mmCIF file of N, CA, C and O in Angstrom:
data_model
loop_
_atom_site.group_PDB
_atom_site.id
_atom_site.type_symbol
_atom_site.label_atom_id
_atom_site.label_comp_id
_atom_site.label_asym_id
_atom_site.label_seq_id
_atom_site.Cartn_x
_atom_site.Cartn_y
_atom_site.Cartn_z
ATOM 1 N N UNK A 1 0.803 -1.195 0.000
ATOM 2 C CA UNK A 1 0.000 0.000 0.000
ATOM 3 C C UNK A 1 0.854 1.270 0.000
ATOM 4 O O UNK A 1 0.727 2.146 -0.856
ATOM 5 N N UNK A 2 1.820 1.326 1.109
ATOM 6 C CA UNK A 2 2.744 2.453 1.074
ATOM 7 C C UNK A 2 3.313 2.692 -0.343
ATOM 8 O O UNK A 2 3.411 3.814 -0.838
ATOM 9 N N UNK A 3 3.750 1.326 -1.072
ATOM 10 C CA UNK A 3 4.672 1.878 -2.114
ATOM 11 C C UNK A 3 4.196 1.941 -3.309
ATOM 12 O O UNK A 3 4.853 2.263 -4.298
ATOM 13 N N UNK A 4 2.233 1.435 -3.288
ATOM 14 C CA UNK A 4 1.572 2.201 -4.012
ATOM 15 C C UNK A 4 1.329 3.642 -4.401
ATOM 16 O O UNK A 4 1.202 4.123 -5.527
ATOM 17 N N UNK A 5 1.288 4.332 -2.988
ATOM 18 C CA UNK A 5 1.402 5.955 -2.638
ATOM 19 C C UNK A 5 2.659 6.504 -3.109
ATOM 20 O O UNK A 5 2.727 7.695 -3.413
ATOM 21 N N UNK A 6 3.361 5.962 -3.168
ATOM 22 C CA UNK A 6 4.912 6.461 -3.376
ATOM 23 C C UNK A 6 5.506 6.299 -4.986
ATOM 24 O O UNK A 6 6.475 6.914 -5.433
ATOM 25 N N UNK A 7 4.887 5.571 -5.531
ATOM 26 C CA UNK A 7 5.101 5.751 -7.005
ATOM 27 C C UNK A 7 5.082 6.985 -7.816
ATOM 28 O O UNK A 7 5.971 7.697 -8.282
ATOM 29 N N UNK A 8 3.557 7.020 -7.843
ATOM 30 C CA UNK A 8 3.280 8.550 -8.862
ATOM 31 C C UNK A 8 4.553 9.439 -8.266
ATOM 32 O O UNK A 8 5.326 9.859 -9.128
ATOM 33 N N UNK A 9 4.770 9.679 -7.268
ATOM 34 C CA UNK A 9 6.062 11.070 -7.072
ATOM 35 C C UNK A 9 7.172 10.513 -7.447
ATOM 36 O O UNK A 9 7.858 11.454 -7.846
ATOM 37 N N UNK A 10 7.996 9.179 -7.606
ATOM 38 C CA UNK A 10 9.105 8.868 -7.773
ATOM 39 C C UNK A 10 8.946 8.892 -9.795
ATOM 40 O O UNK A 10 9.871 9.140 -10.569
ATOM 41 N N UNK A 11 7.587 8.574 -10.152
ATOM 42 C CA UNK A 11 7.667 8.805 -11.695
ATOM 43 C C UNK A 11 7.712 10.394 -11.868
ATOM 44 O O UNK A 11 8.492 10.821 -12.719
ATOM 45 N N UNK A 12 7.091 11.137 -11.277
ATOM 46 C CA UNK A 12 7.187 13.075 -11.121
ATOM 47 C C UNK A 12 8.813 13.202 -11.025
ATOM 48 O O UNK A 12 9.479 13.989 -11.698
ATOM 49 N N UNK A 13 9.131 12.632 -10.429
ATOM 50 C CA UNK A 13 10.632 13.165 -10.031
ATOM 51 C C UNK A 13 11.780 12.699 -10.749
ATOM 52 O O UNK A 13 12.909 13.112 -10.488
ATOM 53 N N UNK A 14 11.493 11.694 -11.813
ATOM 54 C CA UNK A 14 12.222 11.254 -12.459
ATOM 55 C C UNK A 14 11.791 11.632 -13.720
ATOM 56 O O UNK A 14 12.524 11.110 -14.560
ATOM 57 N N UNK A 15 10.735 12.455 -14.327
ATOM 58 C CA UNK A 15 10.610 13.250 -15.308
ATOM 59 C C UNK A 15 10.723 14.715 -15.271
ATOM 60 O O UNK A 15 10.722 15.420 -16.280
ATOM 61 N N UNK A 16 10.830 15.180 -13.951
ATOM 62 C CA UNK A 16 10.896 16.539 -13.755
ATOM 63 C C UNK A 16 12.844 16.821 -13.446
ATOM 64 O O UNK A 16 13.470 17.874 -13.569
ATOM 65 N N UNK A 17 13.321 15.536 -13.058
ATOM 66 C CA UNK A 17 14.965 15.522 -13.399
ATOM 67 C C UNK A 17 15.456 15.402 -14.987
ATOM 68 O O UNK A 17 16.440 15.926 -15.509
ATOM 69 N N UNK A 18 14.826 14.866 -15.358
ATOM 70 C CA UNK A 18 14.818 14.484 -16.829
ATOM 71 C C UNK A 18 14.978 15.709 -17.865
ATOM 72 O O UNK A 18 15.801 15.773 -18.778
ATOM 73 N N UNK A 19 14.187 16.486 -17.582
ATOM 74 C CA UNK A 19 13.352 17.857 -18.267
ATOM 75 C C UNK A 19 14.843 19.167 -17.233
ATOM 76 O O UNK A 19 15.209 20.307 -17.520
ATOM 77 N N UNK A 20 15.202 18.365 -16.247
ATOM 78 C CA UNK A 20 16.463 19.407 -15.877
ATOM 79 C C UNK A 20 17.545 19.375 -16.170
ATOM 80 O O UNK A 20 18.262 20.369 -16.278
ATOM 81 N N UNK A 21 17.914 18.108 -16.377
ATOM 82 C CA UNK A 21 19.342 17.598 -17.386
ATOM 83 C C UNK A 21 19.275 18.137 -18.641
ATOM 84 O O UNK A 21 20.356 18.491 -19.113
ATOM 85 N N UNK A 22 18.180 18.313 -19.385
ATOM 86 C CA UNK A 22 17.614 18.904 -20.877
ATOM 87 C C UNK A 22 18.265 19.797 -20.865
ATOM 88 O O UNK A 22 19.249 20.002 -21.575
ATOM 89 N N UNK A 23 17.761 20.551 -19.955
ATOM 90 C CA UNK A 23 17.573 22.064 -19.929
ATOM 91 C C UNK A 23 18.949 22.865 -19.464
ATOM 92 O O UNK A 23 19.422 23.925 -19.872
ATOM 93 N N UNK A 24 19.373 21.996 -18.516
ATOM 94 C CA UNK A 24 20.942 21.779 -18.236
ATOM 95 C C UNK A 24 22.745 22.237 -19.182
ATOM 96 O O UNK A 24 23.745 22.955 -19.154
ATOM 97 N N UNK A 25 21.797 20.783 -20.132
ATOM 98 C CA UNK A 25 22.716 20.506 -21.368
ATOM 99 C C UNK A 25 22.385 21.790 -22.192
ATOM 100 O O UNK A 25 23.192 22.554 -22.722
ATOM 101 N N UNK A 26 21.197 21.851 -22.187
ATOM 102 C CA UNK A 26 20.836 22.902 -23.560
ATOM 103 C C UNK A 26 21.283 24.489 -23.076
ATOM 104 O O UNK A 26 21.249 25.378 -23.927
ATOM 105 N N UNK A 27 21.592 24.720 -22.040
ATOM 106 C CA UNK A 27 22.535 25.960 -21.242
ATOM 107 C C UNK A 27 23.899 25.643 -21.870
ATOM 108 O O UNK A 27 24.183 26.221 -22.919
ATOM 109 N N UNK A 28 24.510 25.035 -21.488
ATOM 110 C CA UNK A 28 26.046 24.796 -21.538
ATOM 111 C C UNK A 28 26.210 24.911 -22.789
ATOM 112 O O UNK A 28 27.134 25.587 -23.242
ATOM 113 N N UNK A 29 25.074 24.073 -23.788
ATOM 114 C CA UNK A 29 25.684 24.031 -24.894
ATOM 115 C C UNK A 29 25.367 25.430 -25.577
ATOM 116 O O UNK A 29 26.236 25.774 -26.378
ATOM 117 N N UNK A 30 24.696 25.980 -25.482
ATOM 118 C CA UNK A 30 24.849 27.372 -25.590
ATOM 119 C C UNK A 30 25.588 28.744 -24.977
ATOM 120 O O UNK A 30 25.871 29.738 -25.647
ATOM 121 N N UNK A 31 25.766 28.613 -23.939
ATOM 122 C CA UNK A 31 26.801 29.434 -23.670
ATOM 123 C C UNK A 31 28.299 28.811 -24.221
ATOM 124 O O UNK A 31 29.233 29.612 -24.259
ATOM 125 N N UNK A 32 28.558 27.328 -24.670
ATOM 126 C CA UNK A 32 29.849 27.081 -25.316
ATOM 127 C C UNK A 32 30.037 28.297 -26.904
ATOM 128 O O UNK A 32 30.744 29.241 -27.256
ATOM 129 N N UNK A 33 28.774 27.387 -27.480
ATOM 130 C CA UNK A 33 29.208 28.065 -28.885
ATOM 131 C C UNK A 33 28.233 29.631 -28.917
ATOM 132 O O UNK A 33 27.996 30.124 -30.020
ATOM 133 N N UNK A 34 27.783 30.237 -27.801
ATOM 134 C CA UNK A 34 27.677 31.502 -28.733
ATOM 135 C C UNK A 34 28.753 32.404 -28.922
ATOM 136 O O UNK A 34 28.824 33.187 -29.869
ATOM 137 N N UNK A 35 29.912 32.247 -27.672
ATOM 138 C CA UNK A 35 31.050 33.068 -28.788
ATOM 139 C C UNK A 35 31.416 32.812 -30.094
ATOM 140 O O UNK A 35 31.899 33.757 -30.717
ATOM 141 N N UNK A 36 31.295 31.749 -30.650
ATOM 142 C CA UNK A 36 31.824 31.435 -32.001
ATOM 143 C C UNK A 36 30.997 31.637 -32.928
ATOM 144 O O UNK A 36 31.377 31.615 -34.098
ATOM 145 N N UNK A 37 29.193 31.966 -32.462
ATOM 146 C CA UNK A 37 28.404 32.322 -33.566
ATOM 147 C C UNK A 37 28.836 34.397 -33.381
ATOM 148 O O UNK A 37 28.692 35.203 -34.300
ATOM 149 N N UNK A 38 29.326 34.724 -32.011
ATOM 150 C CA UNK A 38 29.422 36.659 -32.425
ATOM 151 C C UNK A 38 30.583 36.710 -32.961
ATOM 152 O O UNK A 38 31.572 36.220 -32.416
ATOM 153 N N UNK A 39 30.606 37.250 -33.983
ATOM 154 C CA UNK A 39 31.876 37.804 -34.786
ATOM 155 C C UNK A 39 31.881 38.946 -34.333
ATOM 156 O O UNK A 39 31.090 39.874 -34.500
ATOM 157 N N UNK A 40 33.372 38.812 -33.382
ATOM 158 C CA UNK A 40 33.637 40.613 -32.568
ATOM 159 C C UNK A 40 34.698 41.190 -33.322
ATOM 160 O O UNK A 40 35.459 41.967 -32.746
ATOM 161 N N UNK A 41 34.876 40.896 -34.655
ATOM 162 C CA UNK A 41 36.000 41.574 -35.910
ATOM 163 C C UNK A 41 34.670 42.949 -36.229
ATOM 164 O O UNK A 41 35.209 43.981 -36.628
ATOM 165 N N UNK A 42 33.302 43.041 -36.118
ATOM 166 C CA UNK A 42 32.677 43.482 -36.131
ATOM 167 C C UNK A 42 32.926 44.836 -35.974
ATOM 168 O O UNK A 42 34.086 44.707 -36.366
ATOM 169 N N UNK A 43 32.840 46.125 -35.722
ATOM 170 C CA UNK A 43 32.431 47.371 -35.168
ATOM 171 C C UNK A 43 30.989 47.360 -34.774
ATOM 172 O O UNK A 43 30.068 46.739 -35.304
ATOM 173 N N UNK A 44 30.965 48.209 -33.688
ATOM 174 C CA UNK A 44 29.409 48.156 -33.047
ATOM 175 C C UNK A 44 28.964 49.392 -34.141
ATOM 176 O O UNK A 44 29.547 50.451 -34.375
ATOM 177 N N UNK A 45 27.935 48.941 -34.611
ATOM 178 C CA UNK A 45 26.821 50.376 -35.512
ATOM 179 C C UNK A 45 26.399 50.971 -34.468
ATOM 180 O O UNK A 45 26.206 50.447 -33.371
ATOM 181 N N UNK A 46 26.213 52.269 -34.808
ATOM 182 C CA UNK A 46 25.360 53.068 -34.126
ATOM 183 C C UNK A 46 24.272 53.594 -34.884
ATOM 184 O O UNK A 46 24.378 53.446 -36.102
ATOM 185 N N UNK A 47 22.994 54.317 -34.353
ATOM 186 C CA UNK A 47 21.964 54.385 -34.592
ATOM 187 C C UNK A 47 21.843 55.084 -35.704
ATOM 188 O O UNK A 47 20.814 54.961 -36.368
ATOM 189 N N UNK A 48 22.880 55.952 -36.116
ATOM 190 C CA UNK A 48 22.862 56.624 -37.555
ATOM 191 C C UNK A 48 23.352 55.986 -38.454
ATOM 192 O O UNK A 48 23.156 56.158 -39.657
ATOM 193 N N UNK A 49 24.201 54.997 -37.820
ATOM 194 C CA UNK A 49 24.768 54.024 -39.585
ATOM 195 C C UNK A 49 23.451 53.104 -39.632
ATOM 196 O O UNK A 49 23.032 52.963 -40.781
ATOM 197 N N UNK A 50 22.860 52.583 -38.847
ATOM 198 C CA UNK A 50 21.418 52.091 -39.145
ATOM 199 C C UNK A 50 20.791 53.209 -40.106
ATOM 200 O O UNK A 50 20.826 53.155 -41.336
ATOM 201 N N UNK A 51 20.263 54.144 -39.410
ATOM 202 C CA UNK A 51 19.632 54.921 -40.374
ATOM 203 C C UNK A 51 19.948 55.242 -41.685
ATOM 204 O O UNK A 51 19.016 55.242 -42.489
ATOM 205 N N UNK A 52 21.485 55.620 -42.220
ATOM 206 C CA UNK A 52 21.688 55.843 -43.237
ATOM 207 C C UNK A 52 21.584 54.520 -43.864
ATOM 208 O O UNK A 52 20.970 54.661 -44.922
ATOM 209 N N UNK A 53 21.921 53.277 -43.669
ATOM 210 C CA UNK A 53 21.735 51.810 -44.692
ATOM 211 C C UNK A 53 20.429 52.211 -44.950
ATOM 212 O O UNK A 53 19.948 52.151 -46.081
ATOM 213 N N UNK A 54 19.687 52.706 -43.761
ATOM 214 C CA UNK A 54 18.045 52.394 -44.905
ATOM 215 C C UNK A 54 17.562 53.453 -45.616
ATOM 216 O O UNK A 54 16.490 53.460 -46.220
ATOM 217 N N UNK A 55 18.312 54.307 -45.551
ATOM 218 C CA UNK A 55 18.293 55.705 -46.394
ATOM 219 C C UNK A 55 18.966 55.225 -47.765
ATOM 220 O O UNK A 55 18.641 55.584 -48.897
ATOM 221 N N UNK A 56 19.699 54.578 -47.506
ATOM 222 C CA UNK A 56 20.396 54.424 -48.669
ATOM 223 C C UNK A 56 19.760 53.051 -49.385
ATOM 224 O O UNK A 56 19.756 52.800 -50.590
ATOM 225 N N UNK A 57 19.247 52.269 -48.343
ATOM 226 C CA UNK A 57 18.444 51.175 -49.243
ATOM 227 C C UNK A 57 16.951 51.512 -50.025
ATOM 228 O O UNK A 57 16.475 50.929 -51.000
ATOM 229 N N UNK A 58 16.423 52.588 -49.296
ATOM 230 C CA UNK A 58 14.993 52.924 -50.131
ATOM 231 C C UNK A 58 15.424 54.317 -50.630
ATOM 232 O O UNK A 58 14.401 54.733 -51.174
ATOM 233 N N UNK A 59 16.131 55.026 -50.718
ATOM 234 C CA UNK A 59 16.493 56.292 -51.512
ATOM 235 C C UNK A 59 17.208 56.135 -53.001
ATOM 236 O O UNK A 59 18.396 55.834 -52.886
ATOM 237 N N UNK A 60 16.845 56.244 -54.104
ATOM 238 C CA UNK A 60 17.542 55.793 -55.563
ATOM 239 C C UNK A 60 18.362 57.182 -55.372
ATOM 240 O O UNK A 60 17.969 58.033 -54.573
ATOM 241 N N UNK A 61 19.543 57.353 -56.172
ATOM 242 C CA UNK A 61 19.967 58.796 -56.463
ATOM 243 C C UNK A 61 19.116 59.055 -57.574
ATOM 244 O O UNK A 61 18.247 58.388 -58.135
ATOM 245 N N UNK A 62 19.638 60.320 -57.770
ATOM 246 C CA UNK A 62 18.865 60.912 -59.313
ATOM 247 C C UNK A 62 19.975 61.251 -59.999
ATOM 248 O O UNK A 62 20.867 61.889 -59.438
ATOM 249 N N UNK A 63 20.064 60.881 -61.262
ATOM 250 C CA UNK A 63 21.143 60.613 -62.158
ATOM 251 C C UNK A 63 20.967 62.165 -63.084
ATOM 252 O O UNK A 63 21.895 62.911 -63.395
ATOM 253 N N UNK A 64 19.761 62.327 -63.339
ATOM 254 C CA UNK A 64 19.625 63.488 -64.438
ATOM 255 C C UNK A 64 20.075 64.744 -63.421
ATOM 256 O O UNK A 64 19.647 65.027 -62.302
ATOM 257 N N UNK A 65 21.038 65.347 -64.192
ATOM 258 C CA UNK A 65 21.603 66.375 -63.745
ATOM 259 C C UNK A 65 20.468 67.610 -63.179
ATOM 260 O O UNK A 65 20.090 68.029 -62.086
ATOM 261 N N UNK A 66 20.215 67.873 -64.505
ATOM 262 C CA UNK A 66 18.605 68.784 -64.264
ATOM 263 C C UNK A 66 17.896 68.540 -63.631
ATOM 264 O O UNK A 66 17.588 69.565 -63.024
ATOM 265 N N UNK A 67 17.189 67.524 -63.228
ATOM 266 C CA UNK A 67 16.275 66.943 -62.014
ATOM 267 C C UNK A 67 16.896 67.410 -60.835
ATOM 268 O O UNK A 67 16.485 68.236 -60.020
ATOM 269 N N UNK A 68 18.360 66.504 -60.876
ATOM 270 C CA UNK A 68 18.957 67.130 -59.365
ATOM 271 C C UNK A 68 18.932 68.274 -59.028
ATOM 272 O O UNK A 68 18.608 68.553 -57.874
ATOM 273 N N UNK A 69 19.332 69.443 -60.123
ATOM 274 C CA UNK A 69 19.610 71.216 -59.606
ATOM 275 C C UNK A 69 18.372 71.674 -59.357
ATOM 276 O O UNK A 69 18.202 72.762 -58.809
ATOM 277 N N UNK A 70 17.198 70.750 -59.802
ATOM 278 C CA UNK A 70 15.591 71.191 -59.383
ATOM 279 C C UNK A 70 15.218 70.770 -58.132
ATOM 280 O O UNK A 70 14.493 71.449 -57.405
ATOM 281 N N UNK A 71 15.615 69.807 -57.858
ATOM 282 C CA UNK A 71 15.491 69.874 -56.650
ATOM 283 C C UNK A 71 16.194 70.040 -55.580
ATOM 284 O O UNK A 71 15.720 69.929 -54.449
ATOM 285 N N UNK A 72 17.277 70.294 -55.809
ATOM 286 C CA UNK A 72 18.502 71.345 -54.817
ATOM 287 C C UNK A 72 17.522 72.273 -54.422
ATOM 288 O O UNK A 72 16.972 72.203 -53.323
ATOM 289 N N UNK A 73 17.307 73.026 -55.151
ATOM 290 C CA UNK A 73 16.759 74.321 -55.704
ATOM 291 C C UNK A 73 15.822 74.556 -54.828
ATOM 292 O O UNK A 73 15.754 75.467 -54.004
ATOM 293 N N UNK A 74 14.785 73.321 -55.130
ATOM 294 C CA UNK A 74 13.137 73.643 -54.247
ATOM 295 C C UNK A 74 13.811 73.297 -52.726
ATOM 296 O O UNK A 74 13.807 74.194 -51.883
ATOM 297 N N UNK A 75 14.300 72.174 -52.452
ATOM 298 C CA UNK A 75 14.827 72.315 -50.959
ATOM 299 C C UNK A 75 15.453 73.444 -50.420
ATOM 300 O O UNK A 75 15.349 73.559 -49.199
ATOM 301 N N UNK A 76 16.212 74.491 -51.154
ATOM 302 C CA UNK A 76 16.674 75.384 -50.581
ATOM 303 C C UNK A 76 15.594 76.783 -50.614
ATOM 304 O O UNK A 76 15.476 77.466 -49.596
ATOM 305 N N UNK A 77 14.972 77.060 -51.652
ATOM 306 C CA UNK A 77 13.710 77.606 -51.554
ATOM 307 C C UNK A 77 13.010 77.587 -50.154
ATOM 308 O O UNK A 77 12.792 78.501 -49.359
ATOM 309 N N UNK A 78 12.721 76.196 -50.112
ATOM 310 C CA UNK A 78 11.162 75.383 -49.235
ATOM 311 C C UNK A 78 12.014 75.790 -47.692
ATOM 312 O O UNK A 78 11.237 76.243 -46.851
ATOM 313 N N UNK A 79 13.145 75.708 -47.337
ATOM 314 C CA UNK A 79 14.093 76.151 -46.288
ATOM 315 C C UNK A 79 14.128 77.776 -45.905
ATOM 316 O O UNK A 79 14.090 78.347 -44.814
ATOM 317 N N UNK A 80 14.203 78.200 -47.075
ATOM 318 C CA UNK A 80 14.555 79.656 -46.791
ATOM 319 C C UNK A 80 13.227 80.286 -46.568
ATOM 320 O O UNK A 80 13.155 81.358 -45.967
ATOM 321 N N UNK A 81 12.282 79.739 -46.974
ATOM 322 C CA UNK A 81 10.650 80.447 -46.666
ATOM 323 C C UNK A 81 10.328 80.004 -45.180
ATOM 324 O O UNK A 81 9.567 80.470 -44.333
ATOM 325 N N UNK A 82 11.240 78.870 -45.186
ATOM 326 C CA UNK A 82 10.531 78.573 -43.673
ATOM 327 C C UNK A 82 10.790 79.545 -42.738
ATOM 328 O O UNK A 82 9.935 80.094 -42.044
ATOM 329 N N UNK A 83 12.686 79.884 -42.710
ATOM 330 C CA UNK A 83 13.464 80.352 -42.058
ATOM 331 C C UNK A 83 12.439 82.153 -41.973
ATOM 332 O O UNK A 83 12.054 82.759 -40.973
ATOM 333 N N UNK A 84 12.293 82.518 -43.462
ATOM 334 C CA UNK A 84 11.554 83.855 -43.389
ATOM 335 C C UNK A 84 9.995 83.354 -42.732
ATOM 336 O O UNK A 84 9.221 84.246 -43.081
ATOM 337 N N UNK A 85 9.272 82.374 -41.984
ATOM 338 C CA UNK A 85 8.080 82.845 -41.928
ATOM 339 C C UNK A 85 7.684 82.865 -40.333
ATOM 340 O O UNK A 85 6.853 83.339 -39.559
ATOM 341 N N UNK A 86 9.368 81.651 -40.394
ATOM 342 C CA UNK A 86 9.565 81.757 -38.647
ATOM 343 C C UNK A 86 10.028 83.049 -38.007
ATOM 344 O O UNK A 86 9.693 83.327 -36.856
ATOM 345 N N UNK A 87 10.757 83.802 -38.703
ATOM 346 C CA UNK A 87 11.064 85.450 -38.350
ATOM 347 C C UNK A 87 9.900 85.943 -38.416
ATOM 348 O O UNK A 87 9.834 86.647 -37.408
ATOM 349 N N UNK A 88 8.915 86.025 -38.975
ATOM 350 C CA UNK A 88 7.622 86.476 -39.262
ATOM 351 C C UNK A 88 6.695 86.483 -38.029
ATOM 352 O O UNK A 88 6.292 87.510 -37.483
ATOM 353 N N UNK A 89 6.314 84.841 -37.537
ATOM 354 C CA UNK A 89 6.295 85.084 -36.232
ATOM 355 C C UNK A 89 6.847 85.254 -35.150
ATOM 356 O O UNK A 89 6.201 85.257 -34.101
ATOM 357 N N UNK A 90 7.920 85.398 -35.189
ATOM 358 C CA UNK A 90 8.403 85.764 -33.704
ATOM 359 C C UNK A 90 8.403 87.621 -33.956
ATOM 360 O O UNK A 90 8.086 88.231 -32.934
ATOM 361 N N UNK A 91 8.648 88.300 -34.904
ATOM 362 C CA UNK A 91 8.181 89.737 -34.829
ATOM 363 C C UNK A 91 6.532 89.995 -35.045
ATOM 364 O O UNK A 91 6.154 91.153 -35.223
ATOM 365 N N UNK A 92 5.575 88.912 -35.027
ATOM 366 C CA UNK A 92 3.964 89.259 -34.582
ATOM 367 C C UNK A 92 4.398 89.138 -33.175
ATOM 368 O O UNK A 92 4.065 90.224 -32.702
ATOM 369 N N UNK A 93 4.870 88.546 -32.363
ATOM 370 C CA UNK A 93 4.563 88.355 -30.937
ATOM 371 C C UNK A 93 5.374 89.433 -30.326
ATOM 372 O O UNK A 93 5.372 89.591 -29.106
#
């Protein structure tokens, strides 16, 4: 009778060791090889070389000369109106 009662926990405890050796192994073996998966020949990026790859991955240049000086042009325009409208309000106030 006793070692009826005493089963179910000795099968618990020998699957819940089981599931810790797993888990065990599967530590070690990961902290072995993740130095060998980081390549530290690397430089760390920073948040602007991120930004520029994707500037540079969805931005085409513009090849036609004329296109480009047109739009030099309007950006420096679209800038300089700003610059005059922000003077604008600060002499209303």
């Amino acid at each position: 009778m006793i070692l009826a009662d005493i089963q179910p926990f000795v099968i618990l405890l020998i699957v819940i060791g089981a599931f810790a050796l797993i888990a065990i192994v599967a530590y070690v073996i990961y902290r072995l090889l993740r130095p060998k998966f980081k390549d530290e020949s690397k430089e760390q990026k920073t948040e602007q070389d991120y930004a520029q790859e994707e500037l540079d991955r969805i931005l085409q240049p513009v090849e036609d000369e004329h296109l480009a000086k047109e739009i030099s042009d309007y950006c420096q325009n679209d800038d300089e109106e700003e610059i005059e409208n922000n003077a604008d309000k600060k002499e209303d106030k």
